[in-house]
XYZ file of C-alpha atoms in Angstrom:
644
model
C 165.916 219.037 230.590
C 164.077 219.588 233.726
C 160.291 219.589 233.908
C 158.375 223.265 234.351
C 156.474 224.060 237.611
C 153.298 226.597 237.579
C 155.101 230.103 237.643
C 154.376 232.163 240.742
C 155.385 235.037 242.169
C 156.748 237.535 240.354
C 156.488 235.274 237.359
C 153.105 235.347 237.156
C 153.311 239.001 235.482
C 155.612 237.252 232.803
C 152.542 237.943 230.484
C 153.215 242.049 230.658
C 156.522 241.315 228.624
C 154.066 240.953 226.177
C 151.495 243.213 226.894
C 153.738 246.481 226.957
C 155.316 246.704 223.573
C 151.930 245.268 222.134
C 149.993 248.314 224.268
C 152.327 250.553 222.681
C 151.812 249.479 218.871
C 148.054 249.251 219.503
C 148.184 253.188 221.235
C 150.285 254.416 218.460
C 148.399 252.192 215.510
C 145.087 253.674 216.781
C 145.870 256.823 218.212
C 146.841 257.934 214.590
C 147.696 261.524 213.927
C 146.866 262.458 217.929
C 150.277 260.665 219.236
C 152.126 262.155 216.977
C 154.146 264.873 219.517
C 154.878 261.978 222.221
C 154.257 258.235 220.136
C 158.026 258.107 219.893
C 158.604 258.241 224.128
C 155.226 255.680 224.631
C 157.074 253.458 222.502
C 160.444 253.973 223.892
C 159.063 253.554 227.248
C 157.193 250.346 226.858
C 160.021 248.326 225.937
C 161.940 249.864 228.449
C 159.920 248.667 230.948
C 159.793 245.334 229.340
C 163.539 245.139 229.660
C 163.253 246.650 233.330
C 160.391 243.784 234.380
C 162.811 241.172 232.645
C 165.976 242.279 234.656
C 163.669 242.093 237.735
C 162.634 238.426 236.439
C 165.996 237.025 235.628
C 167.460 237.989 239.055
C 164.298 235.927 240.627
C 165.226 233.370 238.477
C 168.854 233.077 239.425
C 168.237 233.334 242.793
C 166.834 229.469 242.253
C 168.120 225.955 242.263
C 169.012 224.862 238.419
C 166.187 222.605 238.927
C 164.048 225.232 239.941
C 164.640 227.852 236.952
C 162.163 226.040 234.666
C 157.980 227.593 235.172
C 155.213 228.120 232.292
C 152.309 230.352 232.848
C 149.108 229.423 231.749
C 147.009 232.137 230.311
C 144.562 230.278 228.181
C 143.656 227.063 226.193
C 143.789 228.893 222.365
C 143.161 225.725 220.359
C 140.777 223.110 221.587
C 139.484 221.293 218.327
C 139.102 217.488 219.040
C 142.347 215.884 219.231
C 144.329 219.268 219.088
C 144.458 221.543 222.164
C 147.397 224.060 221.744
C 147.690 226.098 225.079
C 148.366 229.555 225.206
C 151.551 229.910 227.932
C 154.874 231.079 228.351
C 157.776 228.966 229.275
C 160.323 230.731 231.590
C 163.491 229.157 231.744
C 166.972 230.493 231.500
C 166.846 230.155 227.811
C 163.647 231.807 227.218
C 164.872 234.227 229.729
C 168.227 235.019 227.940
C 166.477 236.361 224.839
C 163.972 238.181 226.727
C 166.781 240.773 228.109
C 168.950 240.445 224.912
C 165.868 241.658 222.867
C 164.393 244.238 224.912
C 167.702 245.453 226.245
C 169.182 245.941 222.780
C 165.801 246.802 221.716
C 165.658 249.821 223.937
C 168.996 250.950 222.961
C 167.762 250.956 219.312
C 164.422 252.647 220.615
C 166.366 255.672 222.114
C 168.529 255.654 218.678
C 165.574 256.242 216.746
C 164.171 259.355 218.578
C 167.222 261.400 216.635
C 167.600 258.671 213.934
C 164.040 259.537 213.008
C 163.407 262.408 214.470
C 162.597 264.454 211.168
C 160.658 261.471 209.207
C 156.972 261.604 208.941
C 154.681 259.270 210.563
C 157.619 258.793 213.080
C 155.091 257.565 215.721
C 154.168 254.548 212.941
C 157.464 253.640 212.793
C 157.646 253.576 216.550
C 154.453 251.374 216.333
C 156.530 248.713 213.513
C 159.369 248.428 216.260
C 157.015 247.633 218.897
C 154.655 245.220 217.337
C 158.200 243.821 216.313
C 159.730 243.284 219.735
C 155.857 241.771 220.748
C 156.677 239.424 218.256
C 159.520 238.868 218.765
C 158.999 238.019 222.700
C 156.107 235.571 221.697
C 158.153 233.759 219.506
C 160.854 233.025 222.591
C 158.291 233.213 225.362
C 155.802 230.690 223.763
C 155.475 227.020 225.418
C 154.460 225.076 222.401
C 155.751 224.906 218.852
C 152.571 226.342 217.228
C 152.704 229.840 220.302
C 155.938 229.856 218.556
C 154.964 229.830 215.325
C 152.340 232.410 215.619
C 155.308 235.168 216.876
C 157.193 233.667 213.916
C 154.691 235.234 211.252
C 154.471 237.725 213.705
C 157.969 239.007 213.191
C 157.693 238.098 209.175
C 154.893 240.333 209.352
C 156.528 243.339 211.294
C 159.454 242.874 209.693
C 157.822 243.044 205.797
C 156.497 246.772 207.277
C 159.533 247.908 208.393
C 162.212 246.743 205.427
C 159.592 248.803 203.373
C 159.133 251.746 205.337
C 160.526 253.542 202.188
C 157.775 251.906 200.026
C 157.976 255.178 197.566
C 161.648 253.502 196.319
C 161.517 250.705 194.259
C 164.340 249.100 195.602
C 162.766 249.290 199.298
C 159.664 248.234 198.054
C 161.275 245.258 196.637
C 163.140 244.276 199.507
C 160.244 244.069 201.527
C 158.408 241.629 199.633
C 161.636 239.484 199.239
C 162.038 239.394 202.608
C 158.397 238.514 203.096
C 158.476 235.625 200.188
C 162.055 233.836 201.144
C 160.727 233.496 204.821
C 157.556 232.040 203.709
C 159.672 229.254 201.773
C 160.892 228.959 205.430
C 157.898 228.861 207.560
C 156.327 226.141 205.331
C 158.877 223.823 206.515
C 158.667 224.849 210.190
C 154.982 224.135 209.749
C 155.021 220.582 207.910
C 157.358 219.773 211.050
C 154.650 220.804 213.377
C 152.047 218.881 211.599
C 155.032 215.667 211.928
C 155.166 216.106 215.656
C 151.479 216.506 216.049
C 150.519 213.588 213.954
C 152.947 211.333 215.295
C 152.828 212.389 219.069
C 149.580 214.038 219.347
C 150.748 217.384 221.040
C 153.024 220.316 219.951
C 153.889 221.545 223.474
C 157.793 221.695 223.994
C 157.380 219.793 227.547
C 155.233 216.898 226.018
C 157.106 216.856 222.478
C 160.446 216.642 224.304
C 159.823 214.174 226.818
C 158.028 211.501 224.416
C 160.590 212.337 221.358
C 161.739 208.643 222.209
C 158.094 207.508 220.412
C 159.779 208.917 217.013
C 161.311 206.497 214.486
C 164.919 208.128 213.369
C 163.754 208.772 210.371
C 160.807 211.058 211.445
C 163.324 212.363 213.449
C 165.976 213.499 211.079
C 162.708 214.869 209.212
C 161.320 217.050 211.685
C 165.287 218.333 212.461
C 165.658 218.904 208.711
C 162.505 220.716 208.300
C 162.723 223.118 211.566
C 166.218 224.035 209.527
C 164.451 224.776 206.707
C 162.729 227.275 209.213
C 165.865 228.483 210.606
C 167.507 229.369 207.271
C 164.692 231.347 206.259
C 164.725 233.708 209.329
C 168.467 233.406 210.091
C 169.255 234.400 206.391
C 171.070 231.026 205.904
C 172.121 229.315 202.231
C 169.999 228.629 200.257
C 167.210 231.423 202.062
C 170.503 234.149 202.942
C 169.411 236.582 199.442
C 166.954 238.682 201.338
C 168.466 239.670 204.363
C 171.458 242.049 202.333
C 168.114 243.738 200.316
C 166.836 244.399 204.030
C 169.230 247.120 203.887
C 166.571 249.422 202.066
C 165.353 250.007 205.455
C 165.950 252.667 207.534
C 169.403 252.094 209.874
C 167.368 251.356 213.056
C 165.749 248.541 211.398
C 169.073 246.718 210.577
C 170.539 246.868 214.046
C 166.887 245.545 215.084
C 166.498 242.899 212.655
C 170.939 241.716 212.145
C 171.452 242.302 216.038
C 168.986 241.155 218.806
C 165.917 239.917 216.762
C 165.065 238.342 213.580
C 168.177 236.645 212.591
C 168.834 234.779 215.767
C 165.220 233.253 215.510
C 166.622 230.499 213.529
C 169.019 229.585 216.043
C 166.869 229.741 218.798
C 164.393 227.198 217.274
C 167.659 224.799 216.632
C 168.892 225.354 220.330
C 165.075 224.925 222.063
C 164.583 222.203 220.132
C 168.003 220.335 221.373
C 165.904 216.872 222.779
C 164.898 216.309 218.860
C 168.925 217.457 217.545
C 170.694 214.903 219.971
C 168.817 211.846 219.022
C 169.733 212.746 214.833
C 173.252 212.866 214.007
C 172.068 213.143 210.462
C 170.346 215.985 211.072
C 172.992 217.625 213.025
C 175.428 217.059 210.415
C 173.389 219.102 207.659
C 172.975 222.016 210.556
C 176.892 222.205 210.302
C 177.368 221.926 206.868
C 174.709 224.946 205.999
C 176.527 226.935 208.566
C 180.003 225.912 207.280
C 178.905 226.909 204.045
C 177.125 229.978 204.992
C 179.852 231.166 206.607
C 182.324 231.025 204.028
C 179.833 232.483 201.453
C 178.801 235.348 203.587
C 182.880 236.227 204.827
C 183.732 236.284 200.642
C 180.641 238.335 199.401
C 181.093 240.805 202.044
C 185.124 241.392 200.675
C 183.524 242.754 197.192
C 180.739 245.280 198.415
C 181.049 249.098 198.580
C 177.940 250.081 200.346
C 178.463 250.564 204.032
C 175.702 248.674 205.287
C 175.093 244.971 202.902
C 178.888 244.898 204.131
C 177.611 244.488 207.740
C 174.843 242.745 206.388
C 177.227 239.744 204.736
C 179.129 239.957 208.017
C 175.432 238.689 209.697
C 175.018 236.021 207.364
C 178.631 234.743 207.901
C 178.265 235.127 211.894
C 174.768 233.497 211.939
C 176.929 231.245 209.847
C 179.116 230.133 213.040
C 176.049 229.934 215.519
C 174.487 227.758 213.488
C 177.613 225.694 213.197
C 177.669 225.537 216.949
C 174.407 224.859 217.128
C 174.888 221.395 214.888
C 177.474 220.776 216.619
C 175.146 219.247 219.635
C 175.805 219.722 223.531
C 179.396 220.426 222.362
C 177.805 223.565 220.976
C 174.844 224.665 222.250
C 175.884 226.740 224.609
C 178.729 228.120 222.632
C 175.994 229.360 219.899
C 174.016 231.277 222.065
C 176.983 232.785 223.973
C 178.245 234.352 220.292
C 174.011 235.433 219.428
C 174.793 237.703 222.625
C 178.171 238.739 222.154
C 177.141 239.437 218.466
C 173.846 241.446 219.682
C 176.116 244.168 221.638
C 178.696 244.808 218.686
C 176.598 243.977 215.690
C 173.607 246.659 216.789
C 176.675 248.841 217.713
C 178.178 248.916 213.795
C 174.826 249.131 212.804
C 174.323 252.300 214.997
C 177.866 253.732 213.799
C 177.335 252.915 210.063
C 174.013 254.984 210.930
C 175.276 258.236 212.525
C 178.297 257.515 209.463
C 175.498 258.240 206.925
C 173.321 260.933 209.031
C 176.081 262.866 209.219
C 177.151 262.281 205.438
C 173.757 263.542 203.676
C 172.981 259.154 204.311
C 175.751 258.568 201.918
C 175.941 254.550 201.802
C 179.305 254.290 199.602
C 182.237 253.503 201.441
C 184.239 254.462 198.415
C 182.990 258.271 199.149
C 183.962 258.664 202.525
C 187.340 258.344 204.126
C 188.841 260.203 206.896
C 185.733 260.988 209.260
C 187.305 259.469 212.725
C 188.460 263.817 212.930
C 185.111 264.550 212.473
C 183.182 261.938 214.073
C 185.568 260.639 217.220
C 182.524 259.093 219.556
C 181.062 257.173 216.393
C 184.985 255.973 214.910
C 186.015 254.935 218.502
C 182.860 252.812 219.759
C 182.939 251.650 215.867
C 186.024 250.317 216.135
C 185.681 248.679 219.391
C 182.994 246.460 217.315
C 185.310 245.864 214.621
C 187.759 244.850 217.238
C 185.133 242.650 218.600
C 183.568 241.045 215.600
C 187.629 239.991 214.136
C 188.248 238.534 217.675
C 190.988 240.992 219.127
C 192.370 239.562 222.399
C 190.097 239.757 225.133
C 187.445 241.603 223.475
C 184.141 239.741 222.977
C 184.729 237.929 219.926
C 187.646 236.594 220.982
C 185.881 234.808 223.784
C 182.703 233.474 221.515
C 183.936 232.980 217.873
C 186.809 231.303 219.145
C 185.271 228.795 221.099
C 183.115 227.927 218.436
C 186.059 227.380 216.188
C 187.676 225.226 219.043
C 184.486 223.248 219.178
C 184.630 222.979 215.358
C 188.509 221.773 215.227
C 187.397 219.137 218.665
C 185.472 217.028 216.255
C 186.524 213.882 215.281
C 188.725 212.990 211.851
C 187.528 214.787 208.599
C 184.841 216.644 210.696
C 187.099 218.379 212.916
C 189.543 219.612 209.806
C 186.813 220.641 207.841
C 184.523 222.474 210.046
C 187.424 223.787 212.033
C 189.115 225.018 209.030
C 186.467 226.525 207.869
C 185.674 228.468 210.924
C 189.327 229.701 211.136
C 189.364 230.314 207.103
C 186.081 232.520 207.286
C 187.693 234.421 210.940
C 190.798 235.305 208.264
C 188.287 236.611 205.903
C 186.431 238.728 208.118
C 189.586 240.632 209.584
C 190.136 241.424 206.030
C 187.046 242.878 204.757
C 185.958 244.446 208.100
C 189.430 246.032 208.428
C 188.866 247.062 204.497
C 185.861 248.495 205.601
C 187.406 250.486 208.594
C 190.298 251.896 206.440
C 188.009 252.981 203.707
C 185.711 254.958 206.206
C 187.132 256.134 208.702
C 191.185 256.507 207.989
C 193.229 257.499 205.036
C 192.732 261.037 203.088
C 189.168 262.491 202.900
C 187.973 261.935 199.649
C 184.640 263.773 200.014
C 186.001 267.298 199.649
C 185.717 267.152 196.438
C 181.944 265.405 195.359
C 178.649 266.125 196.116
C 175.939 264.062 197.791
C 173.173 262.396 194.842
C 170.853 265.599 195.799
C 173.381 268.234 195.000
C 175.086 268.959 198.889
C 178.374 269.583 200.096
C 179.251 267.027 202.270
C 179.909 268.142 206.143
C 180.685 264.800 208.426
C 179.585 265.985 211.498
C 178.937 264.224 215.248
C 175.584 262.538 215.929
C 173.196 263.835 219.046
C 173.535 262.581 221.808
C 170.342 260.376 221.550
C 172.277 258.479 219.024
C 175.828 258.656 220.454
C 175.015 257.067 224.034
C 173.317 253.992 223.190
C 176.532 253.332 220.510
C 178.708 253.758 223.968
C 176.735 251.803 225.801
C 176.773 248.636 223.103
C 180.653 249.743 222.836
C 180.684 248.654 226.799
C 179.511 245.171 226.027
C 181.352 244.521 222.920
C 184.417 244.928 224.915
C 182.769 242.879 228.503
C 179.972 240.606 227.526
C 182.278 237.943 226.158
C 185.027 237.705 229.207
C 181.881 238.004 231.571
C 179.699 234.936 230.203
C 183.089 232.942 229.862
C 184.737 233.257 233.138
C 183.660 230.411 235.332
C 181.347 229.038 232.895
C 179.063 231.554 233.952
C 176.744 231.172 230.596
C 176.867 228.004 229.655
C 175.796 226.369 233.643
C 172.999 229.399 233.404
C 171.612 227.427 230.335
C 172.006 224.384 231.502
C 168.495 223.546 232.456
C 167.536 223.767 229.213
C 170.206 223.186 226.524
C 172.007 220.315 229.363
C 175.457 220.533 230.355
C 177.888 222.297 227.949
C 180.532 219.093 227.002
C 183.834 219.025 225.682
C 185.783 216.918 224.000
C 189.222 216.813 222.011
C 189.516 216.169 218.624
C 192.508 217.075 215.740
C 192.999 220.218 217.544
C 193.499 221.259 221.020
C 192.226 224.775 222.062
C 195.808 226.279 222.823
C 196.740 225.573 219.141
C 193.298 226.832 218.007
C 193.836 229.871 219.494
C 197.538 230.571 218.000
C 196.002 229.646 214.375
C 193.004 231.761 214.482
C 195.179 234.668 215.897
C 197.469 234.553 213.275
C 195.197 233.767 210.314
C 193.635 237.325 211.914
C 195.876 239.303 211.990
C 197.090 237.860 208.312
C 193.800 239.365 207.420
C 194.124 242.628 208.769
C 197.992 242.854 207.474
C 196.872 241.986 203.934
C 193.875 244.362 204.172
C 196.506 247.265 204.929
C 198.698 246.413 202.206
C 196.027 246.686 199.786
C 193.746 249.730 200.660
C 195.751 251.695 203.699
C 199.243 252.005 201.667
C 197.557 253.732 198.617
C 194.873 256.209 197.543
C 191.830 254.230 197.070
C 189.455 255.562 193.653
C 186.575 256.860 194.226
C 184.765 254.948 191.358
C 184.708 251.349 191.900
C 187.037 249.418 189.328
C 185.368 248.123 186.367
C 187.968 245.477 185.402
C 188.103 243.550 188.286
C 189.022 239.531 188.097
C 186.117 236.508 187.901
C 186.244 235.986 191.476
C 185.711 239.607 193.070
C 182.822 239.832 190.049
C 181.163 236.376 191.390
C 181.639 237.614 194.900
C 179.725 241.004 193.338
C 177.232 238.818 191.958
C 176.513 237.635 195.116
C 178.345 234.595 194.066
C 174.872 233.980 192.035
C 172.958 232.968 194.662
C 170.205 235.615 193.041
C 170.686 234.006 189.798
C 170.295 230.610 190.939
C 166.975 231.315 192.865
C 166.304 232.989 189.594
C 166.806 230.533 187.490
C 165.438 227.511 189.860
C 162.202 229.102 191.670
C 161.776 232.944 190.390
C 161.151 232.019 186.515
C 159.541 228.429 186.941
C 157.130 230.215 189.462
C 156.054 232.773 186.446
C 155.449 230.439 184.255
C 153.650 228.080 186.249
C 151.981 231.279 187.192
C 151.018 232.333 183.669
C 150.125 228.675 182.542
C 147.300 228.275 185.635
C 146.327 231.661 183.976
C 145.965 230.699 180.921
C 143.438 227.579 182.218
C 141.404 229.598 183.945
C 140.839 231.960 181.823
C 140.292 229.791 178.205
C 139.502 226.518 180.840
C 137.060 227.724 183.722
C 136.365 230.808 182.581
C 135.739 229.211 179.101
C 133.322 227.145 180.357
C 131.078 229.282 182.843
C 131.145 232.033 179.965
C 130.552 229.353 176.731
C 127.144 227.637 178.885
C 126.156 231.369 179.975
C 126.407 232.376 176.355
C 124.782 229.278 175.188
C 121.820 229.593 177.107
C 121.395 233.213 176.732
C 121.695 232.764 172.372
C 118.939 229.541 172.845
C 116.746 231.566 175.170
C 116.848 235.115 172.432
C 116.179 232.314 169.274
C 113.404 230.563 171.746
C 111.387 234.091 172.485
C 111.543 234.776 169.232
C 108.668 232.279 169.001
C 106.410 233.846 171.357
C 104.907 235.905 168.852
C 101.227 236.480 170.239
C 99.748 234.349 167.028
C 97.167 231.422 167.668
C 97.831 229.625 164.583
C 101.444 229.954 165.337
C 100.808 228.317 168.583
C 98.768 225.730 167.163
C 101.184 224.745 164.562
C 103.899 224.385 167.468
C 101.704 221.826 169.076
C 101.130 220.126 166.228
C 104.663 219.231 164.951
C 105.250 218.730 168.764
C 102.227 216.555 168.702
C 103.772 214.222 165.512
C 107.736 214.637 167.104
C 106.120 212.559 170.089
C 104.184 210.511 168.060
C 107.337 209.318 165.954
C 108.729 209.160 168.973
C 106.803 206.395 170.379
C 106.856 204.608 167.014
C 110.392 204.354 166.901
C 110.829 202.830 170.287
C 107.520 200.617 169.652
C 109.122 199.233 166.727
C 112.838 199.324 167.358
């Protein structure tokens, strides 16, 4: 990893990446009712000209030596208490940089999206404000220089994202989704933030250049403990086992929100932290190993939950999970991997945000109809939607030279080049899970948007006729324009290396090596365990009329798999349940223990103070009779000590 130099130049604006979408949520936050007729273009237009001042700022960057790529920008010291000093800077180097256009580039996309998506909901211009104080957050969290800069975009995001899951806060089930998104990430950041306190206490900084060049100070145990705990951070945000339950719920949102948060944003937070923090990953191979397991496991889980769903959207949503599934595979794999990760993140941002988009202009133009099992038919009635939908089908299952074919597939390589049980179980995985998801993603694509219309006949749940119908244009050119890169990005950041020697300064060189598998045979086996999938996936739902009802008898697997394999169960059981009644017991001591005893002295002194006026009664002889006995009390007193 190379060291930073002061950025200059045209990097010393790097701070307005920040400033524009956070001027925009701050306008549109404060402005209130008075932005209403032109909130949704300020905040449009700011992270459009955050994406247009990173483009500008990633050419500089490439015009440099490798060596040279690397620059922070100081902007102030934010934390100088004694021993800790935590500056407030940006790092710009081709990582940072990567996410930068990735976000705001997809994040404009889903900005111009929204001006039709929304363009009948009330207190549109909030919502604009939620998507910018997102991508602010969002930016912070990548741009930062120091572990704790990126912690405070981290809550940033949690934040953002707890307003935007529950935009519909008048349904229950929105409500709800919010606030499980909001608690399962907090399980998260608690680990990310015990592993700051690690790296501080043991090296006595938390800035990425100081932490990475003096990792060598940490025993291997404190360094398998920080990796461990960081992934405890990653699975939160990333939606991996055992933190994935919230990010299906996230669904509740509205459309625009899921291609934000599954596509260029929140999920890929998780792998970011993994991949910046690469010095601390190569020196643990313990550590590395659980970062392929989860992601193994993650995978699989998300690829067989996703096969049993009906609603249009918590299919794409399993799909995430079981894609974050392989980057964070890739990830663990080390410097055989980095690289590879963050290639699929953007491959994954152009056609994930573009099935997003579709399954959105799918339910605008059904009365927002979620139920797969209702539609059927619309590619007559909505051709620009079924055709750049399909392209990110045909990108996500890895057709030939589309861009899943060029990122999935060298993670699955990378998988199968491990060494002995490794290689066949992480590889095998990997191809498994690519089998899986060219069964339920073609399942999905049937049951859409081929096959007889089986919506003539129903009504939507508030009583309409249903009349599929084209999306505006507002919504239909950003869908083309992700369509463009789910069929490019992945042959352009392959050929020549061209991604993985960008990253090099800060992820090192991209290395391979050859394991149980070579990458010709990987690529015949994943091939044909796809196209198994979609074959299969034919036979069963494109060969015969598909109910409209979802079966009721249905074997043990496809109900676990319905159940969400009972992961909500499990947390259930395990956290939900012991929290209540650990809840209800400190309760219960407060109120009969604390309480108890503030309220049992007040009331005792009160009662002896009422029984004590009661002897003022205004009587001398009274009086005198009090001093008296008070007179012999001290007397005997005396007497008894005298003669004890």
């Amino acid at each position: 990893m190379t060291e930073p130099v002061a950025a200059s130049g045209i990097g010393g604006l790097a701070w307005l990446l920040l400033a524009l979408p956070a001027f925009g949520a701050a306008v549109l936050l404060l402005g209130g009712k008075r932005t209403d007729k032109w909130g949704h273009l300020l905040g449009t237009a700011t992270v459009v000209g955050a994406f247009a001042y990173g483009l500008v700022l990633f050419f500089d960057t490439l015009g440099l030596d490798p060596e040279k790529r690397t620059s922070e920008l100081h902007l102030f010291d934010w934390v100088p208490v004694e021993a800790l000093d935590v500056e407030f800077g940006l790092r710009l180097d081709p990582l940072s940089l990567t996410f930068v256009l990735l976000i705001t580039g997809v994040g404009s996309l889903i900005h111009v999206y929204s001006i039709g998506y929304m363009a009948h909901e009330a207190g549109r211009r909030r919502f604009f404000a939620y998507l910018n104080l997102f991508v602010a957050a969002m930016l912070l969290l990548v741009l930062g220089n120091g572990f704790v800069t990126l912690y405070f975009g981290w809550e940033g995001v949690g934040l953002a994202s707890y307003l935007l899951i529950g935009w519909y806060q008048y349904k229950p089930e929105a409500a709800s989704a919010a606030k499980k998104a909001f608690l399962m990430n907090r399980v998260g950041d608690l680990g990310l933030a015990i592993a700051i306190f690690i790296l501080f206490k043991e090296l006595g900084t938390t800035q990425y250049t100081e932490v990475f060049a003096r990792v060598g100070e940490l025993s291997a145990a404190e360094v398998t403990a920080v990796t461990l705990l960081l992934l405890l951070g990653a699975c939160g945000k990333s939606g991996q086992f055992p933190l994935q339950a919230w990010l299906p719920d996230a669904m509740a949102g509205p459309t625009p929100v899921s291609a934000l948060i599954h596509a260029a944003t929140m999920v890929t937070a998780g792998v970011y932290l993994i991949a910046r923090s690469n010095p601390l990953y190569n020196l643990s191979a313990d550590g590395r190993l659980v970062v392929m397991c989860i992601g193994g496991f993650t995978l699989l889980i998300g690829c067989l939950i996703g096969c049993a769903y009906d609603d249009f959207k918590k299919v794409l949503a399993y799909s995430t999970v079981s894609q974050i599934g392989y980057m964070i595979l890739a990830v663990g794999l080390g410097p055989v991997g980095y690289a590879l990760g963050i290639m699929h993140l953007l491959t994954h941002g152009f056609f994930k945000a573009g099935l997003f988009l579709g399954a959105g202009s799918v339910m605008h133009g059904m009365n927002d109809e979620g139920d797969i099992r209702r539609m059927g038919g619309l590619a007559r009635k909505m051709p620009i939607t079924f055709v750049t939908w399909t392209l990110g089908y045909l990108a996500l299952i890895g057709f030939p030279f589309l861009s899943g074919y060029f990122s999935k597939d060298a993670i699955i390589a990378a998988a199968f080049s491990e060494h002995g049980w490794r290689g066949w179980v992480f590889g095998g995985v990997a191809a498994l899970g690519a089998a899986i998801t060219a069964f339920y993603m073609t399942r999905l694509l049937i049951l859409v948007f081929l096959g007889k219309a089986r919506w003539t006949d129903l009504k939507s749940a508030d009583g309409r006729d249903y009349h599929p119908h084209e999306s505006p244009a507002s919504m239909t050119v950003p869908m083309i324009v992700l369509a463009f890169g789910s069929v490019a990005a992945g042959f352009l950041f392959s050929t020549g290396d061209n991604l993985a020697g960008w990253l090099e300064p800060s992820l090192g060189a991209l290395q391979e090596q050859h394991g149980v598998l070579d990458h010709t045979a990987v690529n015949f086996l994943v091939l044909g365990l796809s196209a198994l999938g979609v074959v299969v996936a034919w036979l069963v739902f494109g060969r015969r009329p598909q109910p409209v009802q979802r079966p009721l008898r249905v074997s043990f697997p496809v109900r676990a798999a319905r159940a969400d394999l009972y992961g909500n169960a499990l947390n259930e059981v395990l956290f939900a349940r012991p929290g209540t009644w650990l809840t209800r017991a400190l309760v219960f001591v407060d109120n009969k223990g604390v309480d108890g005893l503030v309220n049992g002295t007040a009331a005792l002194l009160g009662g002896s103070s009422g029984r004590l006026r009661r002897l003022q009664t205004g009587f001398v002889r009274s009086y005198a009779l009090s001093m008296l006995l008070g007179t012999i009390f001290v007397l005997g007193a005396l007497l008894a000590v005298r003669f004890s």
